[in-house]
Coordinates of C-alpha atoms and ligand atoms in Angstrom, one line a residue:
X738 CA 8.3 -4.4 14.2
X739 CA 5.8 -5.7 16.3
X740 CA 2.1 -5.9 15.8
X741 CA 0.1 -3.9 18.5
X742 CA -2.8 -5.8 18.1
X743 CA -4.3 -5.7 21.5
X744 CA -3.4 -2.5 22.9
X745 CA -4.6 -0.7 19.8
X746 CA -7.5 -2.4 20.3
X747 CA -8.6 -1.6 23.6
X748 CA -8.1 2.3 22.7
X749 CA -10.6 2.0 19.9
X750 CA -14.1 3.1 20.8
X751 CA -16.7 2.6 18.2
X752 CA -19.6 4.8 19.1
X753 CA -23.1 2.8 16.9
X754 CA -25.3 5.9 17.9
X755 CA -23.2 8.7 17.2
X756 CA -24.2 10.6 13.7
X757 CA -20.1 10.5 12.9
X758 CA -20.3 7.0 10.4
X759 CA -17.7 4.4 11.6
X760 CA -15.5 4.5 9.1
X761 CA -15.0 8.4 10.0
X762 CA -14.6 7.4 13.7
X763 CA -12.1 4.8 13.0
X764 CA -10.0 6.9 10.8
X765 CA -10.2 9.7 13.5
X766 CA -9.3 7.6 16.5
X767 CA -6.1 5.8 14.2
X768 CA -5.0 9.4 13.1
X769 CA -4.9 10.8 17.0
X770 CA -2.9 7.6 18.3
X771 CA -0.4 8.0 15.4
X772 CA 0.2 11.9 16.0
X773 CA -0.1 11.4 19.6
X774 CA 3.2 9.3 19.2
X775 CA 1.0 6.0 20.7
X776 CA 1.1 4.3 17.6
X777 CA 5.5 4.9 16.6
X778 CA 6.4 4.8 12.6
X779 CA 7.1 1.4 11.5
X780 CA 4.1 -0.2 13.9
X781 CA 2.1 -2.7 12.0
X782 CA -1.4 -2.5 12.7
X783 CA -3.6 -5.6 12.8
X784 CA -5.2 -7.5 9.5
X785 CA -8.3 -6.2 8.1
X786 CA -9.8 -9.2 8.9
X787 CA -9.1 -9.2 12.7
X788 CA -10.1 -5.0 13.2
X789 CA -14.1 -6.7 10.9
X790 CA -14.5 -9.4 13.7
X791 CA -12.8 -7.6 17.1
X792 CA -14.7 -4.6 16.4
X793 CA -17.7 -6.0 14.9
X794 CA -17.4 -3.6 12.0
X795 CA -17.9 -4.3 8.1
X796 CA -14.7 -5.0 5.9
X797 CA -15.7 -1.6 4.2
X798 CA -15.5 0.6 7.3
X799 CA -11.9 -1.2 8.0
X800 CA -10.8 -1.0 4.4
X801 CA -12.0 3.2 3.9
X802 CA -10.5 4.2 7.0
X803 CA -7.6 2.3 5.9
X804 CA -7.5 3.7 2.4
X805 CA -8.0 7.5 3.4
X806 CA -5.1 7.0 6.5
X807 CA -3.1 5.7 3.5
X808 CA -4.0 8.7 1.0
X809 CA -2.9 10.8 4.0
X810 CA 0.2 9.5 4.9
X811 CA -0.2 8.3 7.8
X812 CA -0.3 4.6 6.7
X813 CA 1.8 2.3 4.4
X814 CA 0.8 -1.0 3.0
X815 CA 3.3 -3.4 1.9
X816 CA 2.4 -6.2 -0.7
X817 CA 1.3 -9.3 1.1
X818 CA 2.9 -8.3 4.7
X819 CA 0.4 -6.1 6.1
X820 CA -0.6 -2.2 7.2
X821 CA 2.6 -0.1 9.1
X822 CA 2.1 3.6 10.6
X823 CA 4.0 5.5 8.0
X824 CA 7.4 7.9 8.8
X825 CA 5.5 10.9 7.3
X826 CA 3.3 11.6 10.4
X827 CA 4.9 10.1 13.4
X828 CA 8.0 11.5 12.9
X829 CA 7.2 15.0 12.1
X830 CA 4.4 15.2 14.9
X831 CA 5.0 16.0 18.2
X832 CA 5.2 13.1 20.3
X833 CA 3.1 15.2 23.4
X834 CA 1.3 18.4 22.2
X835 CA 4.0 20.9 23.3
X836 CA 3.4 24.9 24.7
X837 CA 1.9 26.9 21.9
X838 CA 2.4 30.5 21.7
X839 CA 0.3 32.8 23.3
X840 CA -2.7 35.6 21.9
X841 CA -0.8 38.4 21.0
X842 CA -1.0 41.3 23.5
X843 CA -3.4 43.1 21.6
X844 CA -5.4 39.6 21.1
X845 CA -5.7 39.0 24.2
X846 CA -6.2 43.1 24.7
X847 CA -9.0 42.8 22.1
X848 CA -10.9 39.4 23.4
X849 CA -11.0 40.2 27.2
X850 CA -14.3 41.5 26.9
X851 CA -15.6 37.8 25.4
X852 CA -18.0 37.6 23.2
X853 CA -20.4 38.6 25.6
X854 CA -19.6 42.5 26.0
X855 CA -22.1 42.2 29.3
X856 CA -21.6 38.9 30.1
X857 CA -24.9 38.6 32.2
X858 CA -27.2 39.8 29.4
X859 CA -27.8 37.2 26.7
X860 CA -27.9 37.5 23.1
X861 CA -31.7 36.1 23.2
X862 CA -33.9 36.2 25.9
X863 CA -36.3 33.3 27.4
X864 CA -39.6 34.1 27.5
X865 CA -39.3 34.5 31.3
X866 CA -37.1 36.9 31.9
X867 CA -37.1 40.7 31.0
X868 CA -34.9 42.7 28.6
X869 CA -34.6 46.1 29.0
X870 CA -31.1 46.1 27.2
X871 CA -30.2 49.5 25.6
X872 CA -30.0 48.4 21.5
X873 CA -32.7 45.8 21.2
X874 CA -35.4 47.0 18.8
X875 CA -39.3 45.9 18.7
X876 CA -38.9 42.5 17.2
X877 CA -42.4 42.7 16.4
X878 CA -42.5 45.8 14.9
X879 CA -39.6 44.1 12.3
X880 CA -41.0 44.2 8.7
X881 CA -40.9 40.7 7.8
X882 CA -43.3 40.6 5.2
X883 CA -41.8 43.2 3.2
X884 CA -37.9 42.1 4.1
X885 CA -39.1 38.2 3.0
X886 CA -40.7 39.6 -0.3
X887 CA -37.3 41.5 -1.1
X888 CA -35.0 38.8 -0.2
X889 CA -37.4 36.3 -2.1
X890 CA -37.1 38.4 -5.1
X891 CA -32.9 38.6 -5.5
X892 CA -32.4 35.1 -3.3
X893 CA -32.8 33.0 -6.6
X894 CA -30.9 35.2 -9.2
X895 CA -28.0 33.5 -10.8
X896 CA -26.5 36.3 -12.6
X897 CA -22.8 37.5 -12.1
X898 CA -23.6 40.2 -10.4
X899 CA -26.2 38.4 -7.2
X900 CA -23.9 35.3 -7.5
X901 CA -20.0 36.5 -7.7
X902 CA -17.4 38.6 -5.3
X903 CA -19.9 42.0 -4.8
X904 CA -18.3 45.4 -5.7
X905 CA -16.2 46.0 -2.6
X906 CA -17.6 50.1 -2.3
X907 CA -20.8 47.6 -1.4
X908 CA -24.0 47.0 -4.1
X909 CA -24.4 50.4 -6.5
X910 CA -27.7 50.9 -5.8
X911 CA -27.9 50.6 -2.1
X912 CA -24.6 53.4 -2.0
X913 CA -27.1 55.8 -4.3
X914 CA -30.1 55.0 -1.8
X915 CA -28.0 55.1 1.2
X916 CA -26.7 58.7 0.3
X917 CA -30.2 59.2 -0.7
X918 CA -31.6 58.5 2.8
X919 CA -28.6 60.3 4.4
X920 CA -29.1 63.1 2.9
X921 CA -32.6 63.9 3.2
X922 CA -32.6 62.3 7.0
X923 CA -29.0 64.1 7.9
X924 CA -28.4 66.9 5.2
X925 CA -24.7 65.6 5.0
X926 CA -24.0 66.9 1.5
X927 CA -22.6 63.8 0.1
X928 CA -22.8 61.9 -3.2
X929 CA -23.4 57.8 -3.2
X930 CA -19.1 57.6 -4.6
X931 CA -18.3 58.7 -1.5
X932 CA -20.3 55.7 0.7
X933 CA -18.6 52.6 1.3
X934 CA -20.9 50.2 2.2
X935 CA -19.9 47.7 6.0
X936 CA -21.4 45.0 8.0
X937 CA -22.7 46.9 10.3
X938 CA -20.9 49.9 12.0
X939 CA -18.3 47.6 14.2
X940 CA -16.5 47.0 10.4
X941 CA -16.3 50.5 9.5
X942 CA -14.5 51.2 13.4
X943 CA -11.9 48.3 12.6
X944 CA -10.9 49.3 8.7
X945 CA -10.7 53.0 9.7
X946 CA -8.9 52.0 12.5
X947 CA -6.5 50.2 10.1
X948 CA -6.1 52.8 8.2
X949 CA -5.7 55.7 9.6
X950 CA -3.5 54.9 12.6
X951 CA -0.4 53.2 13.3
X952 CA 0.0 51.5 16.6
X953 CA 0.8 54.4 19.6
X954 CA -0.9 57.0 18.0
X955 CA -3.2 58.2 20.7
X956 CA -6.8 58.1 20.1
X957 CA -9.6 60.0 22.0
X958 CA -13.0 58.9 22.9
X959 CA -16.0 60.0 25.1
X960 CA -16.0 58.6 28.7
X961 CA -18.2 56.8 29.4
X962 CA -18.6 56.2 25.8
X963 CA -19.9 53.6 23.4
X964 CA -17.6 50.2 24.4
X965 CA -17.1 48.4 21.2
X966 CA -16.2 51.6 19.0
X967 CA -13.4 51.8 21.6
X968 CA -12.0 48.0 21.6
X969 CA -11.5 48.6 17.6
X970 CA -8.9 51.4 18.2
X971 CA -7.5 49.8 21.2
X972 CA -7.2 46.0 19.1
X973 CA -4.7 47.9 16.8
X974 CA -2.5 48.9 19.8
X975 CA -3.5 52.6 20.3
X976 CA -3.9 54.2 23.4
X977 CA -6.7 55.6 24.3
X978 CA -7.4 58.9 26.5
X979 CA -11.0 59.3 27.7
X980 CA -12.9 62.9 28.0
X981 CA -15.9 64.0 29.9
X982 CA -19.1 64.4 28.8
X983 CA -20.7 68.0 30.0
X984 CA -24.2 68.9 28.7
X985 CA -22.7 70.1 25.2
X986 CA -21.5 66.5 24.7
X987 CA -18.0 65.7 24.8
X988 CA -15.4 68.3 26.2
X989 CA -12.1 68.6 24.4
X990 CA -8.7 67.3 25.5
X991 CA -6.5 69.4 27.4
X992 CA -3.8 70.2 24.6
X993 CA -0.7 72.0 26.8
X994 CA -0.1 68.9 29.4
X995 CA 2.9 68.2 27.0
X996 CA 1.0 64.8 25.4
X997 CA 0.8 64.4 22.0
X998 CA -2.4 65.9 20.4
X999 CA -4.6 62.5 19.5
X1000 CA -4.3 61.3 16.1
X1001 CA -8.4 60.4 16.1
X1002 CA -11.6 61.5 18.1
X1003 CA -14.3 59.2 17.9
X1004 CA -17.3 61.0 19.3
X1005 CA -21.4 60.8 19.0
X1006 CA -22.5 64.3 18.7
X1007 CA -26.2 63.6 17.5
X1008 CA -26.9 61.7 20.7
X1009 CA -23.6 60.9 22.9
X1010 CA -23.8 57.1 23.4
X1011 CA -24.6 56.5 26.5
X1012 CA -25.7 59.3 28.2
X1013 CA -27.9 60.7 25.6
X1014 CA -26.4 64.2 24.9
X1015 CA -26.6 66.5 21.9
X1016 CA -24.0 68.0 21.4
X1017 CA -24.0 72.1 21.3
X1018 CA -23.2 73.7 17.8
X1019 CA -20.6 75.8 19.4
X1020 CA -18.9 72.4 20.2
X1021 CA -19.4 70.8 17.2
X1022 CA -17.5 74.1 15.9
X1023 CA -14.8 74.0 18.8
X1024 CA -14.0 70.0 17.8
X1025 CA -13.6 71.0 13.9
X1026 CA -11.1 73.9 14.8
X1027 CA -9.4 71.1 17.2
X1028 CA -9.2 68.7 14.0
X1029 CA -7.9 71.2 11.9
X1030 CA -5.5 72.8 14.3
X1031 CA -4.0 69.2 15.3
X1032 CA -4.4 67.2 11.9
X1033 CA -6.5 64.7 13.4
X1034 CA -9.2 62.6 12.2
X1035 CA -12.6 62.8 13.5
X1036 CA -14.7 59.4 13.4
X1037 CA -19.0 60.3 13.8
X1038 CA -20.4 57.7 15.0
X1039 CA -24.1 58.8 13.9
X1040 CA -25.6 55.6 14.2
X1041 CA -28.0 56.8 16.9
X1042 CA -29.7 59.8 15.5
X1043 CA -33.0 58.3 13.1
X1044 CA -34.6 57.6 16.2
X1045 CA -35.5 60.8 17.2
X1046 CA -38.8 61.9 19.2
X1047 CA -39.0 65.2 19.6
X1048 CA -37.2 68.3 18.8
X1049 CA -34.5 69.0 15.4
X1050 CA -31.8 67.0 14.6
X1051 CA -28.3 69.1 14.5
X1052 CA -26.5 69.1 11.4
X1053 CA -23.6 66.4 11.5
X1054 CA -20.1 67.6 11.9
X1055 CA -19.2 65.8 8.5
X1056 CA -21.5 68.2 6.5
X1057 CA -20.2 71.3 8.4
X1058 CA -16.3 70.1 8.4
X1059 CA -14.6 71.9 5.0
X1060 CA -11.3 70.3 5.9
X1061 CA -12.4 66.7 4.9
X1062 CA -11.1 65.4 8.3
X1063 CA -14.3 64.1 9.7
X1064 CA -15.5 60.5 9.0
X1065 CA -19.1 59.6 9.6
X1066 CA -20.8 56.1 10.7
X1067 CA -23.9 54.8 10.3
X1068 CA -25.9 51.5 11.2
X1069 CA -28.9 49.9 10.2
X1070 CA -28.7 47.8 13.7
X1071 CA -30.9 49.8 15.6
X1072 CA -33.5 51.6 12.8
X1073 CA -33.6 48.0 11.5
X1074 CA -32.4 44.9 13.2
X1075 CA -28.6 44.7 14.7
X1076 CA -29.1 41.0 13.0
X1077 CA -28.7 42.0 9.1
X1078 CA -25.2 43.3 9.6
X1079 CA -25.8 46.1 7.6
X1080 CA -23.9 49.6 8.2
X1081 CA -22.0 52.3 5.9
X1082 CA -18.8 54.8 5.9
X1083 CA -18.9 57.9 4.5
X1084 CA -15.5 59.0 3.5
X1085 CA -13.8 62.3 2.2
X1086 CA -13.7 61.4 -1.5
X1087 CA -10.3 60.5 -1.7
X1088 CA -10.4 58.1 1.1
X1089 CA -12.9 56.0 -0.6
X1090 CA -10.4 53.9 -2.5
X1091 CA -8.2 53.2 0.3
X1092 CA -11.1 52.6 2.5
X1093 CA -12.7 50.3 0.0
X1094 CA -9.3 48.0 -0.5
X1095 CA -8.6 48.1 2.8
X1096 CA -12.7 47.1 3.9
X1097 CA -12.2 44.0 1.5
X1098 CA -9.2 42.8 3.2
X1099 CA -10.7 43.0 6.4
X1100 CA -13.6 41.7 5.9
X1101 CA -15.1 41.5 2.4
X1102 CA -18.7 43.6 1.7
X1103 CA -21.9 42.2 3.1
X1104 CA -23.8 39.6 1.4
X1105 CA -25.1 40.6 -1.8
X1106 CA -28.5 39.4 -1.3
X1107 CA -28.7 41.8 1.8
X1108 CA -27.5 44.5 0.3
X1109 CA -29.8 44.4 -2.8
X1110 CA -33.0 43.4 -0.8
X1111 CA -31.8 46.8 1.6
X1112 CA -31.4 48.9 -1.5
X1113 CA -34.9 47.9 -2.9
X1114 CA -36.1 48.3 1.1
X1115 CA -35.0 52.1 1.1
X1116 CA -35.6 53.3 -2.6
X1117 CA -39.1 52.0 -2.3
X1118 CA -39.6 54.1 1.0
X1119 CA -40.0 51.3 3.6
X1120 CA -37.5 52.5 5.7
X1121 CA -39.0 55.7 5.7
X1122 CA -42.7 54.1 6.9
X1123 CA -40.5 52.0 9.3
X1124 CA -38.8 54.7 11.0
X1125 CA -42.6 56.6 11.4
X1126 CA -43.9 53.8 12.6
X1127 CA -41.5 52.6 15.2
X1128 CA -40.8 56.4 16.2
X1129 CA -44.6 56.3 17.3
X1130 CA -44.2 52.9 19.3
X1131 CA -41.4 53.5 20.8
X1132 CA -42.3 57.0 21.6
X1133 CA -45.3 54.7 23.4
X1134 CA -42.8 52.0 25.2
X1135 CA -41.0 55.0 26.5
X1136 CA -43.8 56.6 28.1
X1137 CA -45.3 53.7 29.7
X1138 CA -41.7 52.6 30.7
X1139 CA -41.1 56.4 32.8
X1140 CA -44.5 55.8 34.6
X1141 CA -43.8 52.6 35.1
X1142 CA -40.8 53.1 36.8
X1143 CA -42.4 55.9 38.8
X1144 CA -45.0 54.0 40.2
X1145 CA -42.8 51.1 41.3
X1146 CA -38.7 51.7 41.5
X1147 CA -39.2 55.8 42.0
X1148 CA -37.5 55.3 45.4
X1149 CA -34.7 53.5 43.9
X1150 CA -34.5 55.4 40.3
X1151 CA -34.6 58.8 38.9
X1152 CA -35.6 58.9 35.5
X1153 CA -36.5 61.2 32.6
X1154 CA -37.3 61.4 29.0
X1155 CA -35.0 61.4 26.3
X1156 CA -35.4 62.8 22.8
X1157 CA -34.0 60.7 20.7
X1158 CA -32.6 56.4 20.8
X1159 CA -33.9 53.4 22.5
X1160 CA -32.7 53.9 26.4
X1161 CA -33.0 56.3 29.4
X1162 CA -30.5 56.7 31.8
X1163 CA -32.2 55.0 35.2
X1164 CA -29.5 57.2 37.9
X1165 CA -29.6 55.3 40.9
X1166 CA -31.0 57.7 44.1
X1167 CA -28.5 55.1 46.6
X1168 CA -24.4 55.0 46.0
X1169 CA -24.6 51.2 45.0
X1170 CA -22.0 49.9 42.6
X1171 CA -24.1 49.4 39.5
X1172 CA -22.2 46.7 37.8
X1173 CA -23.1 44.6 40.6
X1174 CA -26.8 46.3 40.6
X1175 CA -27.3 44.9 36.9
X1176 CA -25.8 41.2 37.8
X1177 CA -28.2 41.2 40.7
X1178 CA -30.7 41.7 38.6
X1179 CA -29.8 39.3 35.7
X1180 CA -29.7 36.5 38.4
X1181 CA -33.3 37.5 38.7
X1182 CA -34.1 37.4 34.7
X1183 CA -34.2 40.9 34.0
X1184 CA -31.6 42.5 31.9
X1185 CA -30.0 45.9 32.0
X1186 CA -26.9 47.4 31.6
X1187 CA -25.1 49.2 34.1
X1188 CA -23.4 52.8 33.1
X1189 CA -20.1 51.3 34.9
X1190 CA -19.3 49.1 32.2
X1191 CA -19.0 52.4 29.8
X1192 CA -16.7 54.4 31.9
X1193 CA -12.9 54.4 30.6
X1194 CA -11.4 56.0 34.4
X1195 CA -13.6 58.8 34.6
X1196 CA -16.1 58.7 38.3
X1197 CA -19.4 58.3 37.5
X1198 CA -22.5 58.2 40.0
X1199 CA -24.3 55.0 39.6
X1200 CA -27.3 54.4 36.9
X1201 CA -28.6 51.4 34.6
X1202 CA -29.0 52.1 30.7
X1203 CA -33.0 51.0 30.2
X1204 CA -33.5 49.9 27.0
X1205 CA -37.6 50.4 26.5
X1206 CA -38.0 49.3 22.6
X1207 CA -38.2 45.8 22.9
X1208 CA -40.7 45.6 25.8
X1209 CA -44.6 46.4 24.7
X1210 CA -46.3 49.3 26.0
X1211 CA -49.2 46.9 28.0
X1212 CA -46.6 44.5 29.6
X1213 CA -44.3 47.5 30.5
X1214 CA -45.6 47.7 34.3
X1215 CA -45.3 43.6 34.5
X1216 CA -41.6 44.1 32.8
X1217 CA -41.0 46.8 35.9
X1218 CA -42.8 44.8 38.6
X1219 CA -40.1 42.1 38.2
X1220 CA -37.1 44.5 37.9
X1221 CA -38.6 45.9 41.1
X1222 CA -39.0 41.9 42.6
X1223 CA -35.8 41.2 41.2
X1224 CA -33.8 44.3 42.4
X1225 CA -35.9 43.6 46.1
X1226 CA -35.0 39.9 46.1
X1227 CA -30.9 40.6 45.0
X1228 CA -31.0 43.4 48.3
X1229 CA -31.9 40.6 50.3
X1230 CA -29.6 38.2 49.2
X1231 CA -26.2 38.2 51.7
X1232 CA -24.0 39.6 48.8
X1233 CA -26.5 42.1 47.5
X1234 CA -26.4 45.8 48.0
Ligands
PLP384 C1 -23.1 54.2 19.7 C2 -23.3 53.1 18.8 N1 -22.5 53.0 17.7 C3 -22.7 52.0 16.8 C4 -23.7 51.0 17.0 C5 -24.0 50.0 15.9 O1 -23.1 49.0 15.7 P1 -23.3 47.9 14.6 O2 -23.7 48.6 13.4 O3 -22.0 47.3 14.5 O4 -24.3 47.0 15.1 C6 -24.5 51.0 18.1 C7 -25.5 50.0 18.3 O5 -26.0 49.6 19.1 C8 -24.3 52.1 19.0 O6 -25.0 52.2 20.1

């Protein structure tokens, strides 16, 4: 076989400044030209000595690259007659990259959204623009001190428990404090055994998805309603079917079109997600007697309610649901920080097992350091002082936020308090599209999200969900004055309004 010397040569690029070493760039280039088919079985490859003085390289960086293309298979030496691309490679590989498959339909189904969900809104925010996005909490206001101390004092423990695979019901102590806090804040009536603990509520959505519904079975959730709840029951091939929201939260399906009762409701009756909505005891009542009567699961997705600023807190449908067919949900993302990944399940009792096996096969519990440092966080009342504390300032930022507004974008919003989260719903007074409202605003730096991107098929008039927790009271009329220059400058522009 012939050497391919030159032509080999002039497709190696040694890069001197790039933090790859050159023995690790050789061996990658060799490798691609081999599998690529550019370099056939049986070619022998030029001496050691030639590769050290064209390339300028050491013997070593020759003789590695050499040695690990060897270990691989990709290269054979023979005594005394040089280096030859080995059969092993060449001939299985591919001589072109050929068509792979595609995502699966409920991949591509489940990714559409990107990673983005509202692709103009970052996940951080420069310290020029303005974020009035509905879940982002006072980073200030964060505990660090007392979060650093906790993590400090489990981050260097060695023993089996802090440094092997965690119980998958989550850490023992955080399940006892967790049902603890639940309930004393949410009177559920439920024992620590029957808490799983997830990364965050998004995990809980995806096992319980998994396991209690087989693809087809028709799920129902509130429309508009909260987007990423939805995505986990649509990502495991179920339909869903939308209801409207009236003001005793979410109405109930019609039952005699001749469609199959849904197998699963997923609703937010402590504060419907987005519009803000507590939902009416006489509804909670009418959706229990419309589990029961169709043997359908109800997943509560409570993770909205702590934040509450005036007025009671209704009782949750899991504590008033006897036939163990409600589910509830709850997050540490927004009483917290949606950064710790920390949320919890609490099951029927005998769904904890199956919830538990499946919950490690999804995804595995939360890191163990996070959960101890949140159990010590909640048994020693922090969250408690927290969740005073940031009811106060938020209570604040809303305020100054609704006069804000007032004073500068009253002719182009209507706005009013809400009792409980981290958002008001800003209802636009003109019939603009407020997808394109929000993306004219994010061109400007000033991030909102629009009510459009909730709605499932339902009509909705047009209004921006304004987040007012992560903006301080003082700089709330600034924060406003460039919405207002932003929304003025976007009218303007030939594409605006
Ligand atoms: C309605 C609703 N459910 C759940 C969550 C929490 O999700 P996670 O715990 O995955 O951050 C949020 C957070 O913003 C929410 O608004």
């Amino acid at each position: 076989m012939k050497s391919v010397g030159g032509r080999l040569l002039a497709g190696l690029e040694l890069d001197r400044a790039a933090p790859q070493p050159l023995h690790q760039q050789l061996y990658a280039q060799l490798r691609t030209q081999i599998l690529m088919g550019s370099l056939p079985t049986g070619t022998r490859l030029p001496s050691t000595r030639t590769l050290v003085t064209e390339l300028g390289v050491s013997r070593i960086t020759v003789v590695s690259a050499f040695e690990q293309l060897t270990a691989e298979g990709f290269l054979r030496s023979r005594a005394g007659d040089g280096t030859y691309v080995d059969t092993l490679w060449s001939d299985a590989a591919p001589q072109r990259p050929t068509s792979r498959p595609p995502l699966s339909e409920r991949g591509a189904a489940t990714s559409s959204r990107g990673t983005d969900l509202f692709s103009e809104a970052p996940h951080a925010w420069a310290a020029e623009t303005e974020s009035f996005v509905a879940s982002q909490v006072a980073s200030s206001a964060f505990p660090a001190a007392t979060w650093k101390r906790l993590l400090g004092r489990h981050a260097g423990r060695t023993d089996p428990l802090a440094i092997g695979y965690s119980d998958p019901h989550g850490h023992r102590p955080l399940r006892e404090a967790i049902a603890d806090y639940v309930n004393d804040v949410r009177g559920l009536g439920c024992t620590a055994g029957q808490i799983v603990v997830t990364s965050g509520a998004q995990q809980a959505f995806n096992v319980l998805a998994v396991l209690l519904l087989d693809a087809g079975d028709p799920v129902v959730v509130e429309d508009p309603g909260h987007i990423s709840g939805r995505l986990a029951f649509q990502s495991q091939g179920c339909p869903v079917r939308g209801v409207p929201v009236d003001n005793e939260g979410a109405v109930l399906p019609e039952e005699h079109d001749g469609a199959p009762p849904a197998r699963l409701a997923c609703l937010t009756p402590a504060r419907q997600h987005p519009l803000g909505i507590a939902m009416s005891p006489a509804r909670r009542a009418e959706w229990i007697a419309w589990a029961q009567r169709n043997g359908s699961w109800i997943v509560e997705d409570d993770c909205d309610s702590e934040l509450r600023y005036r007025g009671k807190l209704l009782p949750t449908l899991f504590g008033l649901d006897l036939s163990r067919q409600v589910i509830t949900v709850g997050s540490f993302s927004k009483v917290l920080a949606p950064s710790i990944r920390l949320g919890y399940c609490v099951l029927p009792e005998d769904l904890v097992e199956p919830f538990a096996s499946a919950s490690s096969v999804i995804g595995r519990p939360p890191a163990m350091v996070l959960q101890m440092a949140l159990a010590d966080f909640l048994s020693e009342g922090h969250l408690h002082s927290h969740l005073r504390r940031t009811r106060r300032l938020y209570a604040a930022r809303q305020d100054a936020l609704l006069d804000a507004i007032d004073q500068q974008l009253g002719h182009r919003i209507q706005a009013g308090p809400v009792d409980a989260g981290l958002h008001v719903m800003g209802w636009l007074r003109e019939p603009v599209d407020d997808i394109q409202v929000a993306r004219g605003l994010a061109a400007g730096g000033v991030y909102t999200y629009p009510l459009g991107e909730y709605r499932l098929t339902r009509q909705l008039p047009p209004a921006l969900l304004i987040g007012f927790a992560g903006t301080a009271a003082e700089h709330m009329p600034q924060a406003v004055g460039r919405m207002a220059a932003a929304w003025d400058r976007w009218e303007r522009t030939p594409s605006g309004s």
